[in-house]
Tab-separated table of C-alpha atoms in Angstrom:
chain	number	residue	atom	x	y	z
G	1	MET	CA	-2.536	18.823	23.038
G	2	GLU	CA	-0.634	20.633	25.754
G	3	ASN	CA	0.739	24.017	26.672
G	4	THR	CA	4.486	24.447	26.649
G	5	THR	CA	6.264	26.993	28.779
G	6	SER	CA	9.136	27.811	26.473
G	7	ALA	CA	9.441	28.178	22.708
G	8	THR	CA	12.705	26.250	22.843
G	9	GLN	CA	10.814	23.141	23.961
G	10	GLU	CA	8.463	23.002	20.980
G	11	PRO	CA	8.338	19.427	19.697
G	12	ALA	CA	9.289	18.039	16.322
G	13	VAL	CA	6.767	16.025	14.352
G	14	ALA	CA	6.525	12.550	15.845
G	15	GLN	CA	9.745	13.158	17.800
G	16	PRO	CA	10.724	13.979	21.376
G	17	ALA	CA	11.604	17.645	21.829
G	18	PRO	CA	15.261	18.039	20.828
G	19	ILE	CA	17.722	20.026	22.900
G	20	ARG	CA	18.802	22.224	19.997
G	21	ARG	CA	16.385	22.914	17.192
G	22	LEU	CA	17.344	23.822	13.684
G	23	LEU	CA	15.191	26.665	12.454
G	24	SER	CA	15.706	25.349	8.919
G	25	LEU	CA	14.102	22.053	9.953
G	26	ASP	CA	10.942	23.709	11.273
G	27	ALA	CA	10.783	26.078	8.299
G	28	LEU	CA	11.198	23.260	5.789
G	29	ARG	CA	8.584	21.154	7.559
G	30	GLY	CA	6.198	24.105	7.379
G	31	PHE	CA	7.067	24.700	3.714
G	32	ASP	CA	6.301	21.060	2.999
G	33	MET	CA	3.046	21.105	4.973
G	34	PHE	CA	1.951	24.323	3.217
G	35	TRP	CA	1.479	22.351	-0.006
G	36	ILE	CA	-0.260	19.500	1.811
G	37	ILE	CA	-2.865	21.775	3.418
G	38	GLY	CA	-3.867	23.408	0.135
G	39	GLY	CA	-1.071	25.580	-1.229
G	40	GLU	CA	-1.002	23.714	-4.532
G	41	GLU	CA	-4.573	24.839	-5.238
G	42	ILE	CA	-3.231	28.304	-6.094
G	43	PHE	CA	-1.750	26.914	-9.303
G	44	HIS	CA	-4.735	24.711	-10.070
G	45	VAL	CA	-7.270	27.537	-9.903
G	46	LEU	CA	-4.976	29.849	-11.883
G	47	ALA	CA	-4.621	27.215	-14.600
G	48	LYS	CA	-8.371	26.602	-14.696
G	49	THR	CA	-9.486	30.248	-14.739
G	50	THR	CA	-6.769	31.880	-16.840
G	51	GLY	CA	-5.365	29.203	-19.152
G	52	TRP	CA	-1.897	30.720	-18.717
G	53	ALA	CA	0.771	28.316	-19.955
G	54	TRP	CA	3.026	28.738	-16.929
G	55	ALA	CA	0.094	28.158	-14.560
G	56	ILE	CA	-0.900	24.990	-16.427
G	57	PHE	CA	2.705	23.780	-16.242
G	58	MET	CA	2.931	24.453	-12.490
G	59	ALA	CA	-0.465	22.885	-11.843
G	60	ASP	CA	0.728	19.756	-13.636
G	61	GLN	CA	3.848	19.643	-11.459
G	62	PHE	CA	1.609	19.753	-8.392
G	63	THR	CA	-0.165	16.520	-9.280
G	64	HIS	CA	0.943	12.961	-8.675
G	65	VAL	CA	2.182	10.777	-11.499
G	66	ASP	CA	-0.440	8.123	-12.298
G	67	TRP	CA	1.996	5.228	-11.925
G	68	ASN	CA	5.662	5.233	-13.009
G	69	GLY	CA	7.602	8.497	-13.045
G	70	PHE	CA	8.216	11.461	-10.784
G	71	ARG	CA	6.978	15.030	-10.339
G	72	PRO	CA	7.849	17.532	-7.581
G	73	TYR	CA	4.514	16.852	-5.862
G	74	ASP	CA	5.534	13.205	-5.443
G	75	CYS	CA	8.283	14.428	-3.109
G	76	ILE	CA	5.952	16.138	-0.618
G	77	PHE	CA	5.032	13.049	1.418
G	78	PRO	CA	8.491	11.408	1.511
G	79	LEU	CA	10.030	14.779	2.445
G	80	PHE	CA	7.784	14.849	5.520
G	81	LEU	CA	8.949	11.372	6.569
G	82	PHE	CA	12.566	12.310	5.759
G	83	LEU	CA	12.339	15.352	8.063
G	84	ALA	CA	11.058	13.187	10.919
G	85	GLY	CA	14.281	11.220	10.486
G	86	VAL	CA	16.468	14.345	10.440
G	87	SER	CA	15.439	15.311	13.971
G	88	THR	CA	16.209	11.832	15.350
G	89	PRO	CA	19.955	12.374	16.027
G	90	TYR	CA	19.068	15.596	17.854
G	91	SER	CA	16.316	14.099	19.984
G	92	LEU	CA	17.314	10.502	20.620
G	93	GLY	CA	21.038	11.149	20.156
G	94	SER	CA	21.106	13.810	22.862
G	95	ARG	CA	19.237	11.547	25.268
G	96	LEU	CA	21.549	8.641	24.619
G	97	ALA	CA	24.509	10.944	25.215
G	98	LYS	CA	23.037	11.885	28.601
G	99	GLY	CA	22.758	8.211	29.540
G	100	ASP	CA	19.006	7.708	29.163
G	101	ASP	CA	17.917	4.094	29.140
G	102	ARG	CA	17.796	2.711	25.605
G	103	ALA	CA	14.859	0.405	26.324
G	104	MET	CA	12.850	3.296	27.764
G	105	LEU	CA	13.527	5.381	24.653
G	106	ALA	CA	12.538	2.433	22.463
G	107	ARG	CA	9.211	2.112	24.296
G	108	LYS	CA	8.522	5.804	23.675
G	109	VAL	CA	9.417	5.439	20.006
G	110	ILE	CA	7.097	2.440	19.605
G	111	THR	CA	4.267	4.142	21.495
G	112	ARG	CA	4.611	7.245	19.345
G	113	GLY	CA	4.580	5.202	16.158
G	114	LEU	CA	1.444	3.289	17.165
G	115	ILE	CA	-0.333	6.506	18.182
G	116	LEU	CA	0.291	7.889	14.710
G	117	VAL	CA	-1.145	4.702	13.192
G	118	VAL	CA	-4.306	5.145	15.283
G	119	LEU	CA	-4.547	8.841	14.387
G	120	GLY	CA	-4.193	7.902	10.728
G	121	ILE	CA	-7.082	5.444	10.979
G	122	ILE	CA	-9.221	8.097	12.671
G	123	ALA	CA	-8.269	10.676	10.028
G	124	ASN	CA	-9.355	8.246	7.294
G	125	ASN	CA	-12.579	7.036	8.816
G	126	GLY	CA	-13.722	9.367	11.577
G	127	LEU	CA	-14.837	8.100	14.979
G	128	PHE	CA	-17.263	5.161	15.062
G	129	THR	CA	-18.787	6.073	11.691
G	130	LYS	CA	-17.968	3.019	9.582
G	131	ALA	CA	-18.222	-0.738	9.783
G	132	PHE	CA	-14.903	-2.540	10.192
G	133	SER	CA	-15.079	-3.905	6.658
G	134	ASP	CA	-15.557	-0.400	5.223
G	135	MET	CA	-12.626	1.206	7.031
G	136	ARG	CA	-9.310	2.058	5.404
G	137	PHE	CA	-6.400	1.180	7.680
G	138	GLY	CA	-3.470	2.344	5.567
G	139	SER	CA	-2.751	6.058	5.967
G	140	VAL	CA	-0.191	8.814	5.559
G	141	LEU	CA	0.178	9.140	9.333
G	142	GLY	CA	0.409	5.381	9.662
G	143	ARG	CA	3.224	5.282	7.110
G	144	ILE	CA	5.061	8.043	8.974
G	145	GLY	CA	4.453	6.295	12.301
G	146	LEU	CA	5.623	2.816	11.292
G	147	ALA	CA	8.465	3.725	8.945
G	148	GLY	CA	9.722	6.437	11.286
G	149	MET	CA	9.470	4.069	14.245
G	150	PHE	CA	11.600	1.375	12.626
G	151	ALA	CA	14.152	3.951	11.394
G	152	GLN	CA	14.456	5.274	14.955
G	153	LEU	CA	14.803	1.783	16.404
G	154	ILE	CA	17.629	1.112	13.961
G	155	TYR	CA	19.258	4.349	15.111
G	156	LEU	CA	18.841	3.332	18.763
G	157	TYR	CA	20.169	-0.207	18.505
G	158	VAL	CA	22.667	0.025	15.636
G	159	GLY	CA	25.379	2.364	16.800
G	160	ASN	CA	27.797	1.839	13.937
G	161	GLU	CA	27.117	4.203	11.026
G	162	ARG	CA	28.490	1.832	8.408
G	163	THR	CA	26.148	-0.873	9.636
G	164	ARG	CA	23.213	1.529	9.316
G	165	TYR	CA	24.233	2.265	5.736
G	166	GLY	CA	24.431	-1.483	5.138
G	167	ILE	CA	20.914	-1.971	6.514
G	168	PHE	CA	19.695	0.874	4.280
G	169	ALA	CA	21.196	-0.736	1.154
G	170	GLY	CA	20.080	-4.202	2.217
G	171	ILE	CA	16.434	-3.169	2.620
G	172	LEU	CA	16.366	-1.489	-0.803
G	173	LEU	CA	17.940	-4.531	-2.488
G	174	LEU	CA	15.688	-6.961	-0.606
G	175	TYR	CA	12.571	-5.036	-1.670
G	176	TRP	CA	13.754	-5.076	-5.290
G	177	ALA	CA	14.346	-8.826	-5.086
G	178	LEU	CA	10.941	-9.482	-3.533
G	179	LEU	CA	9.042	-7.560	-6.205
G	180	MET	CA	11.014	-9.042	-9.092
G	181	LEU	CA	11.423	-12.660	-7.956
G	182	VAL	CA	8.387	-13.629	-5.844
G	183	PRO	CA	5.538	-14.818	-8.087
G	184	VAL	CA	2.009	-13.470	-7.658
G	185	PRO	CA	-0.824	-15.917	-8.416
G	186	GLY	CA	-2.215	-15.181	-11.863
G	187	PHE	CA	0.526	-12.684	-12.735
G	188	GLY	CA	3.875	-14.355	-12.106
G	189	ALA	CA	7.046	-12.689	-10.829
G	190	GLY	CA	8.307	-9.218	-11.706
G	191	ASN	CA	4.896	-7.747	-12.554
G	192	LEU	CA	4.880	-4.097	-11.443
G	193	THR	CA	1.323	-3.171	-12.433
G	194	MET	CA	-1.206	-2.100	-9.814
G	195	GLU	CA	-3.096	-5.383	-10.063
G	196	GLY	CA	-0.157	-7.726	-10.534
G	197	SER	CA	2.524	-6.435	-8.162
G	198	LEU	CA	3.485	-8.305	-5.014
G	199	VAL	CA	2.709	-5.111	-3.079
G	200	GLY	CA	-0.937	-5.130	-4.121
G	201	TYR	CA	-1.200	-8.878	-3.596
G	202	VAL	CA	0.073	-8.623	-0.013
G	203	ASP	CA	-2.328	-5.734	0.641
G	204	ARG	CA	-5.283	-7.740	-0.659
G	205	LEU	CA	-4.173	-10.781	1.307
G	206	LEU	CA	-3.366	-9.235	4.677
G	207	MET	CA	-4.841	-5.740	5.056
G	208	PRO	CA	-8.251	-5.581	6.740
G	209	GLY	CA	-10.985	-3.250	5.552
G	210	HIS	CA	-10.868	-1.726	2.079
G	211	LEU	CA	-7.862	-0.583	0.071
G	212	TYR	CA	-7.521	2.978	-1.205
G	213	LYS	CA	-7.321	1.847	-4.843
G	214	VAL	CA	-9.425	-1.300	-4.411
G	215	VAL	CA	-6.650	-3.692	-5.496
G	216	HIS	CA	-3.779	-1.744	-3.992
G	217	ASP	CA	-3.062	0.681	-1.153
G	218	PRO	CA	-0.225	3.229	-1.566
G	219	GLU	CA	0.276	3.132	2.220
G	220	GLY	CA	0.025	-0.633	2.473
G	221	ILE	CA	1.986	-3.293	4.339
G	222	LEU	CA	4.887	-4.356	2.146
G	223	SER	CA	5.709	-0.875	0.853
G	224	THR	CA	6.337	0.216	4.442
G	225	LEU	CA	9.636	-1.675	4.170
G	226	PRO	CA	11.379	0.709	1.720
G	227	ALA	CA	9.741	3.687	3.453
G	228	ILE	CA	11.946	2.863	6.447
G	229	CYS	CA	14.861	3.824	4.199
G	230	THR	CA	13.291	7.230	3.569
G	231	GLY	CA	13.348	7.770	7.323
G	232	LEU	CA	16.908	6.449	7.499
G	233	LEU	CA	18.044	8.937	4.865
G	234	GLY	CA	16.762	11.640	7.194
G	235	VAL	CA	18.668	10.050	10.078
G	236	PHE	CA	21.851	10.107	7.971
G	237	ALA	CA	21.301	13.789	7.147
G	238	GLY	CA	20.628	14.658	10.782
G	239	THR	CA	23.785	12.822	11.827
G	240	ILE	CA	25.825	14.954	9.429
G	241	LEU	CA	24.216	18.191	10.643
G	242	ARG	CA	24.794	17.298	14.310
G	243	ARG	CA	28.437	16.318	13.832
G	244	HIS	CA	30.595	18.754	15.795
G	245	GLY	CA	33.829	18.135	13.906
G	246	LEU	CA	32.500	19.483	10.584
G	247	THR	CA	32.217	23.082	9.440
G	248	ASP	CA	28.868	24.248	8.113
G	249	ASN	CA	30.246	24.419	4.587
G	250	ARG	CA	31.540	20.863	4.853
G	251	LYS	CA	28.145	19.654	6.123
G	252	ILE	CA	26.428	21.300	3.170
G	253	GLN	CA	28.924	19.790	0.739
G	254	GLN	CA	28.259	16.311	2.116
G	255	LEU	CA	24.481	16.784	1.953
G	256	VAL	CA	24.624	18.075	-1.621
G	257	LEU	CA	26.946	15.279	-2.741
G	258	ALA	CA	24.697	12.687	-1.121
G	259	GLY	CA	21.605	14.272	-2.691
G	260	VAL	CA	23.027	14.381	-6.213
G	261	SER	CA	24.336	10.815	-5.869
G	262	CYS	CA	20.963	9.497	-4.707
G	263	VAL	CA	19.051	11.217	-7.525
G	264	ALA	CA	21.511	9.937	-10.135
G	265	LEU	CA	21.559	6.387	-8.768
G	266	GLY	CA	17.777	6.353	-8.503
G	267	TRP	CA	17.323	7.264	-12.158
G	268	VAL	CA	19.888	4.662	-13.211
G	269	TRP	CA	18.006	2.060	-11.166
G	270	ASN	CA	14.803	3.269	-12.825
G	271	ILE	CA	15.925	1.471	-15.990
G	272	VAL	CA	15.231	-1.918	-14.372
G	273	PHE	CA	13.127	-0.917	-11.334
G	274	PRO	CA	10.864	2.040	-12.201
G	275	VAL	CA	10.545	5.093	-9.978
G	276	ASN	CA	7.040	4.625	-8.555
G	277	LYS	CA	5.551	6.389	-5.528
G	278	ASN	CA	2.557	4.035	-5.222
G	279	LEU	CA	4.890	1.050	-4.866
G	280	TRP	CA	7.487	3.177	-3.011
G	281	THR	CA	10.128	1.434	-5.112
G	282	SER	CA	13.784	1.487	-4.118
G	283	SER	CA	14.544	3.826	-7.013
G	284	PHE	CA	11.781	6.147	-5.785
G	285	VAL	CA	13.341	6.174	-2.305
G	286	LEU	CA	16.613	7.368	-3.819
G	287	VAL	CA	15.143	9.990	-6.165
G	288	ALA	CA	12.755	11.473	-3.575
G	289	GLY	CA	15.386	11.162	-0.846
G	290	GLY	CA	18.005	12.811	-3.014
G	291	TRP	CA	15.792	15.807	-3.657
G	292	SER	CA	14.957	15.939	0.061
G	293	LEU	CA	18.667	16.124	0.857
G	294	LEU	CA	19.158	18.936	-1.661
G	295	ILE	CA	16.185	20.936	-0.358
G	296	LEU	CA	17.370	20.484	3.236
G	297	SER	CA	20.888	21.650	2.333
G	298	LEU	CA	19.446	24.772	0.691
G	299	PHE	CA	17.259	25.640	3.689
G	300	TYR	CA	20.118	24.938	6.105
G	301	TRP	CA	22.516	27.162	4.136
G	302	VAL	CA	20.079	30.065	3.799
G	303	ILE	CA	18.609	29.954	7.310
G	304	ASP	CA	21.182	28.503	9.699
G	305	VAL	CA	24.406	29.444	7.910
G	306	GLN	CA	23.603	32.739	6.144
G	307	ASN	CA	21.139	33.644	8.932
G	308	ILE	CA	18.503	34.906	6.467
G	309	ARG	CA	15.509	34.216	8.663
G	310	ARG	CA	12.785	36.842	8.496
G	311	TRP	CA	10.908	35.068	5.706
G	312	THR	CA	10.759	31.802	7.656
G	313	PHE	CA	8.178	32.821	10.281
G	314	PHE	CA	5.198	32.081	8.040
G	315	PHE	CA	6.387	28.500	7.500
G	316	VAL	CA	7.663	27.941	11.068
G	317	VAL	CA	4.150	28.620	12.420
G	318	ILE	CA	2.889	25.814	10.168
G	319	GLY	CA	5.820	23.491	10.848
G	320	MET	CA	5.493	23.658	14.623
G	321	ASN	CA	1.966	22.211	14.487
G	322	SER	CA	2.050	20.198	11.277
G	323	ILE	CA	0.328	17.068	12.595
G	324	LEU	CA	-2.380	19.166	14.238
G	325	ILE	CA	-3.273	21.097	11.080
G	326	TYR	CA	-3.291	17.855	9.091
G	327	LEU	CA	-5.859	16.389	11.494
G	328	ALA	CA	-7.772	19.637	12.034
G	329	GLY	CA	-8.788	19.737	8.390
G	330	ARG	CA	-10.837	16.591	9.044
G	331	VAL	CA	-12.944	18.147	11.812
G	332	ILE	CA	-12.906	21.925	11.221
G	333	ASP	CA	-14.585	23.458	8.150
G	334	PHE	CA	-11.942	26.057	7.290
G	335	GLU	CA	-13.519	26.638	3.876
G	336	HIS	CA	-16.823	27.660	5.440
G	337	THR	CA	-15.009	30.065	7.770
G	338	ALA	CA	-13.084	31.566	4.854
G	339	ASN	CA	-16.318	32.080	2.889
G	340	PHE	CA	-17.985	33.643	5.928
G	341	LEU	CA	-15.122	36.109	6.456
G	342	PHE	CA	-14.094	36.918	2.896
G	343	GLY	CA	-16.768	35.559	0.528
G	344	GLY	CA	-18.753	38.785	0.248
G	345	LEU	CA	-15.660	40.847	-0.493
G	346	LEU	CA	-14.466	38.499	-3.246
G	347	HIS	CA	-17.735	38.865	-5.217
G	348	TYR	CA	-16.638	42.337	-6.326
G	349	PHE	CA	-13.733	40.944	-8.351
G	350	SER	CA	-13.313	38.975	-11.590
G	351	GLU	CA	-13.518	35.186	-11.678
G	352	PRO	CA	-9.745	34.513	-11.605
G	353	ILE	CA	-9.303	36.851	-8.633
G	354	GLN	CA	-12.276	35.264	-6.890
G	355	ALA	CA	-10.833	31.785	-7.402
G	356	VAL	CA	-7.312	32.634	-6.273
G	357	GLY	CA	-8.652	34.837	-3.483
G	358	GLY	CA	-10.786	31.969	-2.233
G	359	VAL	CA	-7.739	29.720	-1.951
G	360	LEU	CA	-5.703	32.454	-0.261
G	361	ALA	CA	-8.537	33.120	2.184
G	362	PHE	CA	-8.770	29.406	2.978
G	363	LEU	CA	-5.016	29.250	3.631
G	364	ALA	CA	-5.112	32.468	5.655
G	365	VAL	CA	-7.770	31.076	7.991
G	366	LYS	CA	-5.711	27.927	8.543
G	367	TRP	CA	-2.556	29.953	9.179
G	368	LEU	CA	-4.296	32.312	11.610
G	369	PHE	CA	-5.620	29.298	13.505
G	370	LEU	CA	-2.051	27.988	13.802
G	371	TYR	CA	-0.735	31.443	14.678
G	372	PHE	CA	-3.199	31.673	17.561
G	373	LEU	CA	-1.947	28.341	18.895
G	374	TYR	CA	1.668	29.417	18.314
G	375	LYS	CA	1.175	32.596	20.368
G	376	LYS	CA	-0.453	30.540	23.105
G	377	LYS	CA	2.514	28.130	22.940
G	378	THR	CA	0.099	25.284	22.351
G	379	PHE	CA	1.391	22.422	20.251
G	380	LEU	CA	0.281	18.875	19.519
G	381	ARG	CA	2.831	16.525	21.075
G	382	VAL	CA	2.652	13.003	19.691
């Protein structure tokens, strides 16, 4: 953690500090992280305490699909990785334009990716608290670190945009072929169940420690391959937004067209290769990536084009320190602090208000912690 001297130098998640920041990017990252740090609990406690139909519906949307299928909550994680890709043309692109050494930038990218892998392992297991065989090595931060790292290396060393698109399509097709054609002992080829998929088999064969779902890890080894494409989709979006020869309206049109096309193609592909977050299937990459493109275009239009910005501050405070608040929840008992500050007051209200108030108090304590760091210009640089 370090103190910065200027708000314009605040870093992006897992990225070098870009020269020009998009407020929409920080706001959207904060909006995404808001649900990760507990925002979805508002709907869950409302559904549990009131039984309201709309609350039950929303609570259901803020849960993950068990296996095949897609809900909005399944987009939260890939959106985070997508946004790391969006900032790449601003950060690395500006440095390349200034003549920075490509190999030096690549070393920084690799170092950053490996640091995130280590932080992910620590977040899963704590420090020196578990035997090696009991540790879980796959992690959300590890997936962001590795997939983002490879997407950035492709950006650094593949200058031709068409070639990047070709790599993107090639990875998705290769992953499809691997899962459908490579036989798994005892299950054969093309088995997409948790136990019988090639993804789970590779995890059981090669990943040390224990797997999150015993026979399968959603942040395992082989499924990192298509996750690179999620990062690349962000790179493609960032390239469009940074392009000087396009008007803002034209940029938005291209993002929306790309988003709709990806969602449509992903659901067509779903017929033969199901949309599945746990396997991070190629169709899932397109559906989640398509929605990420559409959400980004909306935030960009509202914030950076229409200049409607006052509402963004709440989310920007979260977005500027998103990795920090993700890790802080492992070592700081925010719930205890919220109960200490607001618990006595909430006892005077009915059960639904107590439940929702408890969640809001928990989120408020987290936000105030981030606001304190924001005012001190203190941000976690990875």
